[in-house]
CSV table of C-alpha atoms in Angstrom, one decimal:
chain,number,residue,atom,x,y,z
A,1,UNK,CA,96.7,-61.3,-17.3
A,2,UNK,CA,93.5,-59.0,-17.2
A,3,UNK,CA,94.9,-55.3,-17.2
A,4,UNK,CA,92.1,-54.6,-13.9
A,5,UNK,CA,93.8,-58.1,-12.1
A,6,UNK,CA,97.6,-56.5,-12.9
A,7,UNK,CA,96.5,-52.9,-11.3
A,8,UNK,CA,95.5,-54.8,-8.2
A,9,UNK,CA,98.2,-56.6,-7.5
A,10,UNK,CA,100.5,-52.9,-7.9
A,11,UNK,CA,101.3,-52.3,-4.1
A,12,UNK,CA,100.5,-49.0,-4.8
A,13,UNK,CA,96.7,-49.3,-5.8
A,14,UNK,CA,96.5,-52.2,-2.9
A,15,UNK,CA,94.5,-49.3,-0.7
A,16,UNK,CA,91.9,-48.7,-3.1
A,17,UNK,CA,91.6,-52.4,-4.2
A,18,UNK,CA,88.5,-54.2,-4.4
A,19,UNK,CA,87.8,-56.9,-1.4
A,20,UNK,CA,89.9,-59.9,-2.6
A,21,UNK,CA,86.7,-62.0,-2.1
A,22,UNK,CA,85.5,-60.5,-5.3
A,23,UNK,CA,88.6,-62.3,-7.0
A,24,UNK,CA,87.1,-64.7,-8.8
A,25,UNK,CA,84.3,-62.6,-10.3
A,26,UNK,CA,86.7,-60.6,-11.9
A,27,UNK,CA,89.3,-63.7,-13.0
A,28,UNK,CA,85.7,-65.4,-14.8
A,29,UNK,CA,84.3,-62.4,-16.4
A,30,UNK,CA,84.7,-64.2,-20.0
A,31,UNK,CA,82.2,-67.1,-19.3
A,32,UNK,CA,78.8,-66.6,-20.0
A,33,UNK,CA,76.3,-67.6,-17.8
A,34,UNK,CA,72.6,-68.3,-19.2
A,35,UNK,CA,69.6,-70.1,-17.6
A,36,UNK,CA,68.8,-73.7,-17.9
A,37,UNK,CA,65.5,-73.0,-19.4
A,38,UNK,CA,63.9,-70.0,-21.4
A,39,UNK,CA,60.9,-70.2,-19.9
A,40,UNK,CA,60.3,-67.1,-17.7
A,41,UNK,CA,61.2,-67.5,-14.0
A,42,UNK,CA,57.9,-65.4,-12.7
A,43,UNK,CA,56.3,-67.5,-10.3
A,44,UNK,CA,53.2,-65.4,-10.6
A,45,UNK,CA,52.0,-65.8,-13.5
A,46,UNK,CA,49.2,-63.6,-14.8
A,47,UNK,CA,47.9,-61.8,-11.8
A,48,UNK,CA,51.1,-61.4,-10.0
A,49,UNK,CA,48.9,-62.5,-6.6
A,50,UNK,CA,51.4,-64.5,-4.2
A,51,UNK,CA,48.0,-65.4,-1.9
A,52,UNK,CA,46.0,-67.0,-5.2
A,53,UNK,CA,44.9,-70.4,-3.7
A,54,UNK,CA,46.6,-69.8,-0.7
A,55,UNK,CA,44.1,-71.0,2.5
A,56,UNK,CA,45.0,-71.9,6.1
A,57,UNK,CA,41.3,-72.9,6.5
A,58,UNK,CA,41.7,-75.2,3.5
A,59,UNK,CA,44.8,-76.5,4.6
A,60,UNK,CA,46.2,-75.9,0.9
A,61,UNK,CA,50.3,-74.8,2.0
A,62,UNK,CA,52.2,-72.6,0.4
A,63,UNK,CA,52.8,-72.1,-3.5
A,64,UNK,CA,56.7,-72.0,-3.3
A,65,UNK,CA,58.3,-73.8,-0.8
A,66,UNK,CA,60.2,-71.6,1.9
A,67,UNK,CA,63.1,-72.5,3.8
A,68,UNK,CA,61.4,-74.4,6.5
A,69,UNK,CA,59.1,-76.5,4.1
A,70,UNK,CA,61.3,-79.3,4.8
A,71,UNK,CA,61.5,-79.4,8.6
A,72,UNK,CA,58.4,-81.2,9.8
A,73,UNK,CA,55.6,-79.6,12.0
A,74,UNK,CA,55.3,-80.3,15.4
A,75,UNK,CA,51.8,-82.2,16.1
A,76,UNK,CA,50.2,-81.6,19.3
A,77,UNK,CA,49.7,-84.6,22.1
A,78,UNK,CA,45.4,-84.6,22.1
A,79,UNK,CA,45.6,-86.5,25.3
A,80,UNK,CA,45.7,-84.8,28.0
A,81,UNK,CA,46.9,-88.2,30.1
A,82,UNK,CA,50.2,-88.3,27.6
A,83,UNK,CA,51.0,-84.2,27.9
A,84,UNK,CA,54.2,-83.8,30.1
A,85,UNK,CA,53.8,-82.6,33.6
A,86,UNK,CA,53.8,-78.9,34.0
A,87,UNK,CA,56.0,-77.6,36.9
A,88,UNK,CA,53.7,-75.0,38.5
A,89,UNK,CA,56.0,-72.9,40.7
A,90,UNK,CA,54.6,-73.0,44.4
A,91,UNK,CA,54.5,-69.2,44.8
A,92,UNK,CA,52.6,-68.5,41.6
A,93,UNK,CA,50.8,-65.3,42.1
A,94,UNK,CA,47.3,-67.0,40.6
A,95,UNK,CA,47.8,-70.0,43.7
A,96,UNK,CA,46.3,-66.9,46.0
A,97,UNK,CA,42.7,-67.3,43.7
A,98,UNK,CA,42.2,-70.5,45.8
A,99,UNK,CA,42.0,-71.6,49.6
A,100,UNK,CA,43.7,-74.5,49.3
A,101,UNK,CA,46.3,-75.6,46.7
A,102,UNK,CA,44.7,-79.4,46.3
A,103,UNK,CA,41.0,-79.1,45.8
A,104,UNK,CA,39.9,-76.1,43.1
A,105,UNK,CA,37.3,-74.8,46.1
A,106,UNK,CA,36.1,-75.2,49.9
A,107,UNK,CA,33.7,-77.7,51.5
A,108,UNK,CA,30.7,-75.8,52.7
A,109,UNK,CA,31.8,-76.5,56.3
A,110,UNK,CA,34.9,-74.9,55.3
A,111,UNK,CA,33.3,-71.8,53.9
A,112,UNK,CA,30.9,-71.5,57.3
A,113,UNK,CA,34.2,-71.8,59.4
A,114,UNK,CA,34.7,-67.6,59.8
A,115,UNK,CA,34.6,-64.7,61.7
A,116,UNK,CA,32.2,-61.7,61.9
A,117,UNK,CA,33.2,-58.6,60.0
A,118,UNK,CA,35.1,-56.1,61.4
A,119,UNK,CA,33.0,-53.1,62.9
A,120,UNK,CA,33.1,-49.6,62.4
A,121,UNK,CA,34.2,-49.3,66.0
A,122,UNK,CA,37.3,-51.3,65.6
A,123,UNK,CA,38.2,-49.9,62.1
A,124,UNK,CA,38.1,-46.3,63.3
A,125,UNK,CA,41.5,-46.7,65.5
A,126,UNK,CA,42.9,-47.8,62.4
A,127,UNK,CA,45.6,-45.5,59.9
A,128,UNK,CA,44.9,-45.1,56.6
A,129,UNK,CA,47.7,-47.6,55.4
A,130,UNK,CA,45.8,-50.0,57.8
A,131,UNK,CA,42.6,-49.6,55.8
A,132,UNK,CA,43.7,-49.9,52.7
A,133,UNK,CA,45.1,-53.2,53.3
A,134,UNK,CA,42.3,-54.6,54.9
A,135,UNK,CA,40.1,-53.2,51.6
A,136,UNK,CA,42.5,-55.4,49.5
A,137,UNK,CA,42.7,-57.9,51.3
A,138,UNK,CA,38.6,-57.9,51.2
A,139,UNK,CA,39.0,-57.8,47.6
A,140,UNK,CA,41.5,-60.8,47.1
A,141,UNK,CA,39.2,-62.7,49.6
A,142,UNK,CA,36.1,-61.8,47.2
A,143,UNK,CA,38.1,-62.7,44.2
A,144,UNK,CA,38.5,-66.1,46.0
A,145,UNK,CA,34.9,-66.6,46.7
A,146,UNK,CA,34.0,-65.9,43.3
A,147,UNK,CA,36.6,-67.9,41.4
A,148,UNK,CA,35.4,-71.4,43.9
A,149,UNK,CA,31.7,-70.2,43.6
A,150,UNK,CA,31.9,-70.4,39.2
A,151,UNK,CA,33.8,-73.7,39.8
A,152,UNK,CA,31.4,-75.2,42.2
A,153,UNK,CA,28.3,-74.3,39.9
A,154,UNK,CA,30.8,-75.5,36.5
A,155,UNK,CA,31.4,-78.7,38.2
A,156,UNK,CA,27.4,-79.3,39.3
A,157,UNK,CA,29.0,-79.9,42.9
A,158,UNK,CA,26.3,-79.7,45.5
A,159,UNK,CA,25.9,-77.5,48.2
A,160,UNK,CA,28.1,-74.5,49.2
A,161,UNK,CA,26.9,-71.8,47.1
A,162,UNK,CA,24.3,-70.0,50.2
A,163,UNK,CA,27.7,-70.7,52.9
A,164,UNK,CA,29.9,-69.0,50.0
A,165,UNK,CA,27.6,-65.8,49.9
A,166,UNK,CA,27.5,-65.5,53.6
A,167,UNK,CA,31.1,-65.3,53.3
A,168,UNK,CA,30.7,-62.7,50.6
A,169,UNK,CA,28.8,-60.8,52.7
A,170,UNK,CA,30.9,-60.9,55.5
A,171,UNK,CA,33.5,-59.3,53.5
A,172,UNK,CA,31.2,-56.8,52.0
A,173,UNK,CA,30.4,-55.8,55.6
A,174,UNK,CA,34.2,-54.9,56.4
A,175,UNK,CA,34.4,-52.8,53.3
A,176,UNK,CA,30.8,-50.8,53.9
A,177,UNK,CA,32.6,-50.1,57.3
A,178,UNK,CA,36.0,-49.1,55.6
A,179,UNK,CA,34.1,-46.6,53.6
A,180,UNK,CA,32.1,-45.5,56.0
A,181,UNK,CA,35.5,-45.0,58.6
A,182,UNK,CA,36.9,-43.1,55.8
A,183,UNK,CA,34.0,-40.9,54.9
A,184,UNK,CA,33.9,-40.2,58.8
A,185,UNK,CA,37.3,-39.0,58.8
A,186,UNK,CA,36.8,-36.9,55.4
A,187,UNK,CA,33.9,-34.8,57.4
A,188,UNK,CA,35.2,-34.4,60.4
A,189,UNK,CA,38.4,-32.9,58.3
A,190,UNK,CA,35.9,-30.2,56.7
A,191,UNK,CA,34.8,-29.3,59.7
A,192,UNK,CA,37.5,-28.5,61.1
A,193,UNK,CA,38.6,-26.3,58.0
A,194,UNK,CA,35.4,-25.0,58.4
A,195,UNK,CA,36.3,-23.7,62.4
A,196,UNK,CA,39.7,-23.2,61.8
A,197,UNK,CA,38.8,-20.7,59.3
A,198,UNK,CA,37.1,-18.0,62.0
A,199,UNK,CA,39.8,-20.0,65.0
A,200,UNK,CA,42.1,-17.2,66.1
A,201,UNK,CA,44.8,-19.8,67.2
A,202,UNK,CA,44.8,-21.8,63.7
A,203,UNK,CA,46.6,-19.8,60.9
A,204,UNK,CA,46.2,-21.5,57.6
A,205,UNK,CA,47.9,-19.7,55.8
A,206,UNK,CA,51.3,-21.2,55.4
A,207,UNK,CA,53.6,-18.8,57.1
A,208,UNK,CA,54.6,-19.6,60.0
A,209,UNK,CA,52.6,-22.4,62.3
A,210,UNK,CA,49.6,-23.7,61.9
A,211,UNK,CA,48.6,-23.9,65.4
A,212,UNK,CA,49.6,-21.3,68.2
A,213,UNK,CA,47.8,-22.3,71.3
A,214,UNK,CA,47.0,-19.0,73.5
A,215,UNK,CA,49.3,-19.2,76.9
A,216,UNK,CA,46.2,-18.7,79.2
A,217,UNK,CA,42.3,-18.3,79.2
A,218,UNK,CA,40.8,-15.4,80.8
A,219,UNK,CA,37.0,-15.6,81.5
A,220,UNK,CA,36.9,-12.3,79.7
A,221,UNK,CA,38.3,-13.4,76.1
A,222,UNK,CA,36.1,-16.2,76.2
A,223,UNK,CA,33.0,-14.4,76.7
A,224,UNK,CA,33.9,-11.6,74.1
A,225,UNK,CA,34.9,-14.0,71.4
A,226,UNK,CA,31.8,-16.5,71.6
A,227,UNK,CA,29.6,-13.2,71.1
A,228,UNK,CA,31.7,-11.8,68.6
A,229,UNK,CA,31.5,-15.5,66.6
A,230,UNK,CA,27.8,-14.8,66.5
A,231,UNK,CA,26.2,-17.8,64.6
A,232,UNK,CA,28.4,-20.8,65.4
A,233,UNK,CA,29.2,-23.4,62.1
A,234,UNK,CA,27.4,-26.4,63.2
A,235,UNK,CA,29.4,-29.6,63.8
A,236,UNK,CA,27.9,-33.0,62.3
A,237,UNK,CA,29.4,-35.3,65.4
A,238,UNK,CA,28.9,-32.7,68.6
A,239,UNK,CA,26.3,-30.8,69.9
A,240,UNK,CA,26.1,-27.0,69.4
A,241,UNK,CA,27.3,-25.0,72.1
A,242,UNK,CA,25.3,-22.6,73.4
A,243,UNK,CA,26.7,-18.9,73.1
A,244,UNK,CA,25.8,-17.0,75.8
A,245,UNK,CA,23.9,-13.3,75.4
A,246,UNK,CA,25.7,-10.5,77.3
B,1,UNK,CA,83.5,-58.1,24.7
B,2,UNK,CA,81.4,-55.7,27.0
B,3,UNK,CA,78.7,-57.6,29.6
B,4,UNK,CA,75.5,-57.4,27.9
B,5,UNK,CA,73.5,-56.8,31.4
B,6,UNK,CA,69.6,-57.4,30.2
B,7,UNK,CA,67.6,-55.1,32.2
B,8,UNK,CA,64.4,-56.5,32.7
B,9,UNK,CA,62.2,-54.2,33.2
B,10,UNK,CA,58.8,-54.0,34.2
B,11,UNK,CA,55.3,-53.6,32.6
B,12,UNK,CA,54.7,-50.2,31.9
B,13,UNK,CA,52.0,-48.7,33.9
B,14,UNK,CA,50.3,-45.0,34.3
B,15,UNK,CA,51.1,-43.0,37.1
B,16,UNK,CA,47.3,-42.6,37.9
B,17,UNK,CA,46.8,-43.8,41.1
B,18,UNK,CA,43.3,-45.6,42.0
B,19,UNK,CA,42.1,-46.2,45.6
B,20,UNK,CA,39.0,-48.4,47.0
B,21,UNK,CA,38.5,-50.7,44.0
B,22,UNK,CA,35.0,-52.6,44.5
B,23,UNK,CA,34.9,-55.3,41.4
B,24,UNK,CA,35.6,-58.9,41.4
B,25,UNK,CA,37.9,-61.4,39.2
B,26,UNK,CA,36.6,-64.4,38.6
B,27,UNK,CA,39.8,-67.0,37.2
B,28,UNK,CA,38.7,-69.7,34.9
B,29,UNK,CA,39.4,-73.5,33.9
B,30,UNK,CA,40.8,-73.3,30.8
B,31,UNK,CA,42.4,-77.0,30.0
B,32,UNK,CA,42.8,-76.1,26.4
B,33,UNK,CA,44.9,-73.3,26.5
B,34,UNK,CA,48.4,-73.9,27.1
B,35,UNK,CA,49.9,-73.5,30.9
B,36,UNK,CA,50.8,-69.8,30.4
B,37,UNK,CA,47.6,-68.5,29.8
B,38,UNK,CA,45.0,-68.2,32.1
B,39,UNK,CA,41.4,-66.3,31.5
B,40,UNK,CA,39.2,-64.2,33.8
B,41,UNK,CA,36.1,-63.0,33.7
B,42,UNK,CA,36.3,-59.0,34.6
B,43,UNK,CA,34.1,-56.0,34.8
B,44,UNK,CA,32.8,-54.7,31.6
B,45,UNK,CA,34.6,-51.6,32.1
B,46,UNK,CA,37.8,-52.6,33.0
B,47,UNK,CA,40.3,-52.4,30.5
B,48,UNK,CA,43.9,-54.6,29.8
B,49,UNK,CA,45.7,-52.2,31.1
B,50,UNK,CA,44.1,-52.2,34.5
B,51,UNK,CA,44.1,-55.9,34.1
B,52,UNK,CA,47.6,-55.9,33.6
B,53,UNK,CA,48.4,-53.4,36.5
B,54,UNK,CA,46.2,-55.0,38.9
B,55,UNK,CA,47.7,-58.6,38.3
B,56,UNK,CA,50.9,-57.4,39.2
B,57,UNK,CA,50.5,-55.0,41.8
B,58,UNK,CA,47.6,-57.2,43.7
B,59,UNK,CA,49.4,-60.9,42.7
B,60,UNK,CA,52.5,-60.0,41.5
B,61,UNK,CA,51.8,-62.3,38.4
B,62,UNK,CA,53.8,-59.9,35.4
B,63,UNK,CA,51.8,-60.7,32.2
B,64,UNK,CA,53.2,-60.4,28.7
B,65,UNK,CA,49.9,-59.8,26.9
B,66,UNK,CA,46.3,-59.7,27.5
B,67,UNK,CA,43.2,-60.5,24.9
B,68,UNK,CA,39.8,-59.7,25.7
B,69,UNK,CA,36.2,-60.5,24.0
B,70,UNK,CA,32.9,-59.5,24.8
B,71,UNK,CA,30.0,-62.2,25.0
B,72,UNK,CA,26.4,-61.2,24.2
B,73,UNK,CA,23.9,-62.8,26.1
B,74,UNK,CA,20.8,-64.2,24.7
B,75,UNK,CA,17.6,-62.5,25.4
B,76,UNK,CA,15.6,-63.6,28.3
B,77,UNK,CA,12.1,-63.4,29.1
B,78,UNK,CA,11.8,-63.2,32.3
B,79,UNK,CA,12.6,-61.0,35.1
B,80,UNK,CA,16.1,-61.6,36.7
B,81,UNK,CA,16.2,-63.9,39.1
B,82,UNK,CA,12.8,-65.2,38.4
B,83,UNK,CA,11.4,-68.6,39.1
B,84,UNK,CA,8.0,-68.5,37.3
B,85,UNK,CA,8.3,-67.5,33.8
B,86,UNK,CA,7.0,-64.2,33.0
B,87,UNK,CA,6.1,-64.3,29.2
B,88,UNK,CA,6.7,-61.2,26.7
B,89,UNK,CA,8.7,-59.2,29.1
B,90,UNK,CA,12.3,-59.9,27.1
B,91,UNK,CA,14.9,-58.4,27.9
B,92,UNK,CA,19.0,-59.0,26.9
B,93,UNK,CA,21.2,-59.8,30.2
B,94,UNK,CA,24.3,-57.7,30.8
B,95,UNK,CA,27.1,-58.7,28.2
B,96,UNK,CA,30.1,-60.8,30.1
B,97,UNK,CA,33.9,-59.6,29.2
B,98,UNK,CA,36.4,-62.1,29.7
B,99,UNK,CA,39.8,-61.5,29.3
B,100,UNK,CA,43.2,-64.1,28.3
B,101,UNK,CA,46.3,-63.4,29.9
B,102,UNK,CA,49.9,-64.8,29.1
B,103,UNK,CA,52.0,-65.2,32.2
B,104,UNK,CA,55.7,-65.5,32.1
B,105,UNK,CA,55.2,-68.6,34.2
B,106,UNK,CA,52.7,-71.8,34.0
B,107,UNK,CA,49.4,-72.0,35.9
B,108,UNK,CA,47.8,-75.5,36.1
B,109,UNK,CA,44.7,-75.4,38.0
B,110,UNK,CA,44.0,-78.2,40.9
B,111,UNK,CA,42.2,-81.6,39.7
B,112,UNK,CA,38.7,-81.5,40.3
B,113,UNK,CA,37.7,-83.9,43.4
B,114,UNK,CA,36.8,-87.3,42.6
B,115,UNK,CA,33.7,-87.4,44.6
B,116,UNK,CA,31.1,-84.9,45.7
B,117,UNK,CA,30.6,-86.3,48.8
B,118,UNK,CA,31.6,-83.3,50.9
B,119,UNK,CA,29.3,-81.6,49.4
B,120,UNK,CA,26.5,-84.0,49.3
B,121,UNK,CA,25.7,-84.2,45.9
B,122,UNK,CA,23.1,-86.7,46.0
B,123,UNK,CA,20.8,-85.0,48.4
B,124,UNK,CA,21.4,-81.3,46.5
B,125,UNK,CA,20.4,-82.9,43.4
B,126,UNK,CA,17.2,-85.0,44.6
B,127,UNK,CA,16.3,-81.7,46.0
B,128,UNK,CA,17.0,-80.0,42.8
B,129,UNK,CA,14.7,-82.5,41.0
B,130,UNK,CA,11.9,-82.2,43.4
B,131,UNK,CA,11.6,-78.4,43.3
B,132,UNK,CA,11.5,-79.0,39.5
B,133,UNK,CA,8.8,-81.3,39.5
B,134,UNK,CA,7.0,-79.0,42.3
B,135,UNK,CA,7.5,-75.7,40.1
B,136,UNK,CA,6.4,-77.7,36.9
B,137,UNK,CA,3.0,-77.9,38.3
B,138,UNK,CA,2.7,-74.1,38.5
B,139,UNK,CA,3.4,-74.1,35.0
B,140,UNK,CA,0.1,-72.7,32.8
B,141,UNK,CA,0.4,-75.8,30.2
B,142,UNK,CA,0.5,-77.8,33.4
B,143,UNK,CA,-3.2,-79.1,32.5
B,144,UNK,CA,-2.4,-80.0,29.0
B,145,UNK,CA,0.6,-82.2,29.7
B,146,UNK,CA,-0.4,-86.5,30.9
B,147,UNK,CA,-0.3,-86.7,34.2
B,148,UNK,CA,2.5,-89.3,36.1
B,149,UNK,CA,-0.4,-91.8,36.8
B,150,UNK,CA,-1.9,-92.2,33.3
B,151,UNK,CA,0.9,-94.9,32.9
B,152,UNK,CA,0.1,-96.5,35.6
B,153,UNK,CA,-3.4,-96.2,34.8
B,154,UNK,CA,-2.5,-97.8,31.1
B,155,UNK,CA,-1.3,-100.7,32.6
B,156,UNK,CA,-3.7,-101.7,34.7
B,157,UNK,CA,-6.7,-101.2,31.9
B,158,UNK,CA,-4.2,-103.6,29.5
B,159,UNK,CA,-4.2,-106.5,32.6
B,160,UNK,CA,-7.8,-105.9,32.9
B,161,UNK,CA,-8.5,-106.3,29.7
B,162,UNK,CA,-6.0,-109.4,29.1
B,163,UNK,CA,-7.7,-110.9,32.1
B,164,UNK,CA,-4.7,-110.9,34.0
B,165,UNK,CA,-6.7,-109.0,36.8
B,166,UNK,CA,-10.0,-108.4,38.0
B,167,UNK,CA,-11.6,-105.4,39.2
B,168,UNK,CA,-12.6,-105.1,43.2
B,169,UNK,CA,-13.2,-102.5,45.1
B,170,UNK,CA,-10.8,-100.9,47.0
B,171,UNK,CA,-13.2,-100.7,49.4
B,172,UNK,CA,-14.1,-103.7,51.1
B,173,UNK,CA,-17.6,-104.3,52.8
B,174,UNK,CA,-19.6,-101.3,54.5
B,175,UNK,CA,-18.1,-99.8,57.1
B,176,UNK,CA,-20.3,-100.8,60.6
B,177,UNK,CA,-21.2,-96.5,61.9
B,178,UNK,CA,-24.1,-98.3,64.3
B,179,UNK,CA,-27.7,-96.8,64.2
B,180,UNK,CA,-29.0,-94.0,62.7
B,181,UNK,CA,-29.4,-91.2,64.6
B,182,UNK,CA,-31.4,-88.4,63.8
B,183,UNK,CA,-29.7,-85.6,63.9
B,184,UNK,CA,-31.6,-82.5,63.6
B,185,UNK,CA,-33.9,-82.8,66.3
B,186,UNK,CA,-35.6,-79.4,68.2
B,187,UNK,CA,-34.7,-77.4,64.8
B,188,UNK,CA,-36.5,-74.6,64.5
B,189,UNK,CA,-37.0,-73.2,61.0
């Protein structure tokens, strides 16, 4: 027995033995091994390059096989009549690109069949989460349009493309009269900074409230304080009042 | 063994928030592509991150990747939007991005319609080739091209001169006006 084999199989040395799966390295250290040929093993040869007449254009494969050279390539169906069916979930996100989930876009009677824009009239009683989802829902509309409007010209179809841009414009109308509701709103805010600025009820501070409304108004106060204002800010929406000389 | 809970989580996004977008997506057939990818032609300055963020927070599509590519557009030389060709004024049209998406879901697109009847293609296109014929006459090599009755014209010199036909005015007889009158009687010159 090998003196190396004898110390590992001491209990005492059993701690710091080697893995027993290494056994049988140990027990046929006296054969030699040597290759089947002498010719050198470098696949290489010469210029060491892997990738020398390597091509995917060329179609040439690989130089050494790899472990999946056996296992045969998949080859796509060409046909699109013999390609399994595709299960398209029915609340896809990209179904909201169309109007209608069976034709890829609208008849031009379809397209005709809406509304007028909303006004600016309307759109001003509404809050800003309001507007915002009318502007995206403008936009998904316009996204619509645009996606049946390349089809339509794609597929040589016919008419629909002048009922598709009334549409568009439609849409565009509500959005010029979001903006504008907005832009309204954003003035008539810097006005008021503006006036609250010289207001003796409006503190802007931040200590204490904004807004401490004065318990009465004597005809006196009124008079001193619109002469004392001198040149009034001028408002975009109302008229300037007229201060009165004393 | 411990659960191994995957949490999924979202895209990443930015934390910039953007208000009052004004651009259009335009989705596109693509039957060559597999299910799971669907193309769209987008603004040239938007980018695959606000592609990716606006397909999930507008459509609630979440997209693994997105490729985009530029297309160049041949030089023109006419105005845009022109009808009449105005020569030597070239110019390039505005470059179209388009941009591939991969969904975590498949997207097939509705079949085309079998016929165009609803949106009377037979009438759109006779119109189509009228106003070409009508515009092709305001060409300036309009003059150097045949005209559409020198065939006809051919044909009826070849029976003429076969013998097949013979020549008669298409004029038949004088026209009967009555007398002649004199008409510029009391003229003073």
């Amino acid at each position: 027995m090998r003196p190396v084999v004898r110390r590992l199989l001491r209990p005492s040395q059993l701690q710091n033995a080697p893995p027993t799966f290494l056994l049988p390295s140990l027990l046929n250290t006296s054969q030699q091994s040597s290759p089947f040929s002498s010719t050198s093993s470098n696949p290489y040869p010469r210029d060491m390059n892997r990738e020398r007449g390597v091509s995917t254009q060329r179609r040439t494969g690989l130089r050494q096989p790899v472990s999946i050279s056996k296992t045969p390539l998949p080859k796509p169906v060409l046909d699109p009549k013999k390609r399994s069916k595709v299960e398209v979930d029915p609340d896809h996100g990209l179904w909201q690109f169309f109007h209608s989930k069976e034709k890829p876009m609208n008849t031009p009677e379809e397209d005709h069949a809406h509304g007028r824009a909303w006004t600016v009239e309307e759109l001003r009683q509404k809050s800003w989460e309001d507007l915002h989802s009318l502007w995206w829902v403008c936009c998904k509309e316009r996204n619509r349009i645009s996606t049946e409007s390349y089809e339509r010209q794609r597929l040589d179809a016919g008419y629909g493309d002048a009922e598709a841009r009334g549409r568009d414009a439609q849409v565009r109308v509500t959005m010029r009269g979001i903006k504008q509701t907005l832009t309204e709103r954003y003035y008539s805010w810097q006005d008021a900074q503006q006036i609250a600025k010289t207001d003796t009820e409006v503190d802007l501070s931040g200590e204490g409230p904004a807004y401490t409304p004065m318990d009465y108004v004597e005809e006196g106060d009124v008079l001193e304080e619109e002469t004392q204002l001198g040149t009034e800010v001028p408002l975009s929406s109302e008229a300037k009042p007229e201060a009165k000389a004393v | 063994m411990a659960t191994q809970t995957a949490v999924r989580r979202g895209p990443k996004f930015g934390r910039k928030q953007v208000f009052l977008p004004n651009f259009t997506l335009t989705l596109l057939r693509t039957p060559n592509l597999p299910p799971t990818f669907a193309s769209f032609i987008v603004p040239l300055n938007l980018n695959k991150l606000d592609l990716r963020d606006y397909l999930w927070h507008a459509y609630g599509i979440p997209v693994r990747g997105v490729r985009s590519y530029i297309q160049m557009q041949k030089v023109r030389q006419d105005k845009p939007n022109a009808k009449r060709p105005s020569p030597r004024k070239w110019f390039r049209p505005r470059s179209i991005k388009k941009m591939m998406v991969e969904m975590e879901k498949p997207f097939v697109w509705p079949e085309a319609p079998e016929s165009f009847a609803e949106w009377d293609k037979e009438t759109f296109d006779a119109a189509q080739e009228d106003r070409t014929k009508m515009e092709s006459t305001f060409r300036p090599d309009w003059h150097t091209k045949p005209s559409a009755e020198r065939g006809t014209i051919a044909e009826q010199a070849k029976a003429l001169l076969k013998g097949e036909a013979t020549w008669e005015p298409s004029l038949k007889g004088w026209e009967d006006v009555g007398e002649p009158v004199e008409v510029e009687t009391n003229v003073r010159v």
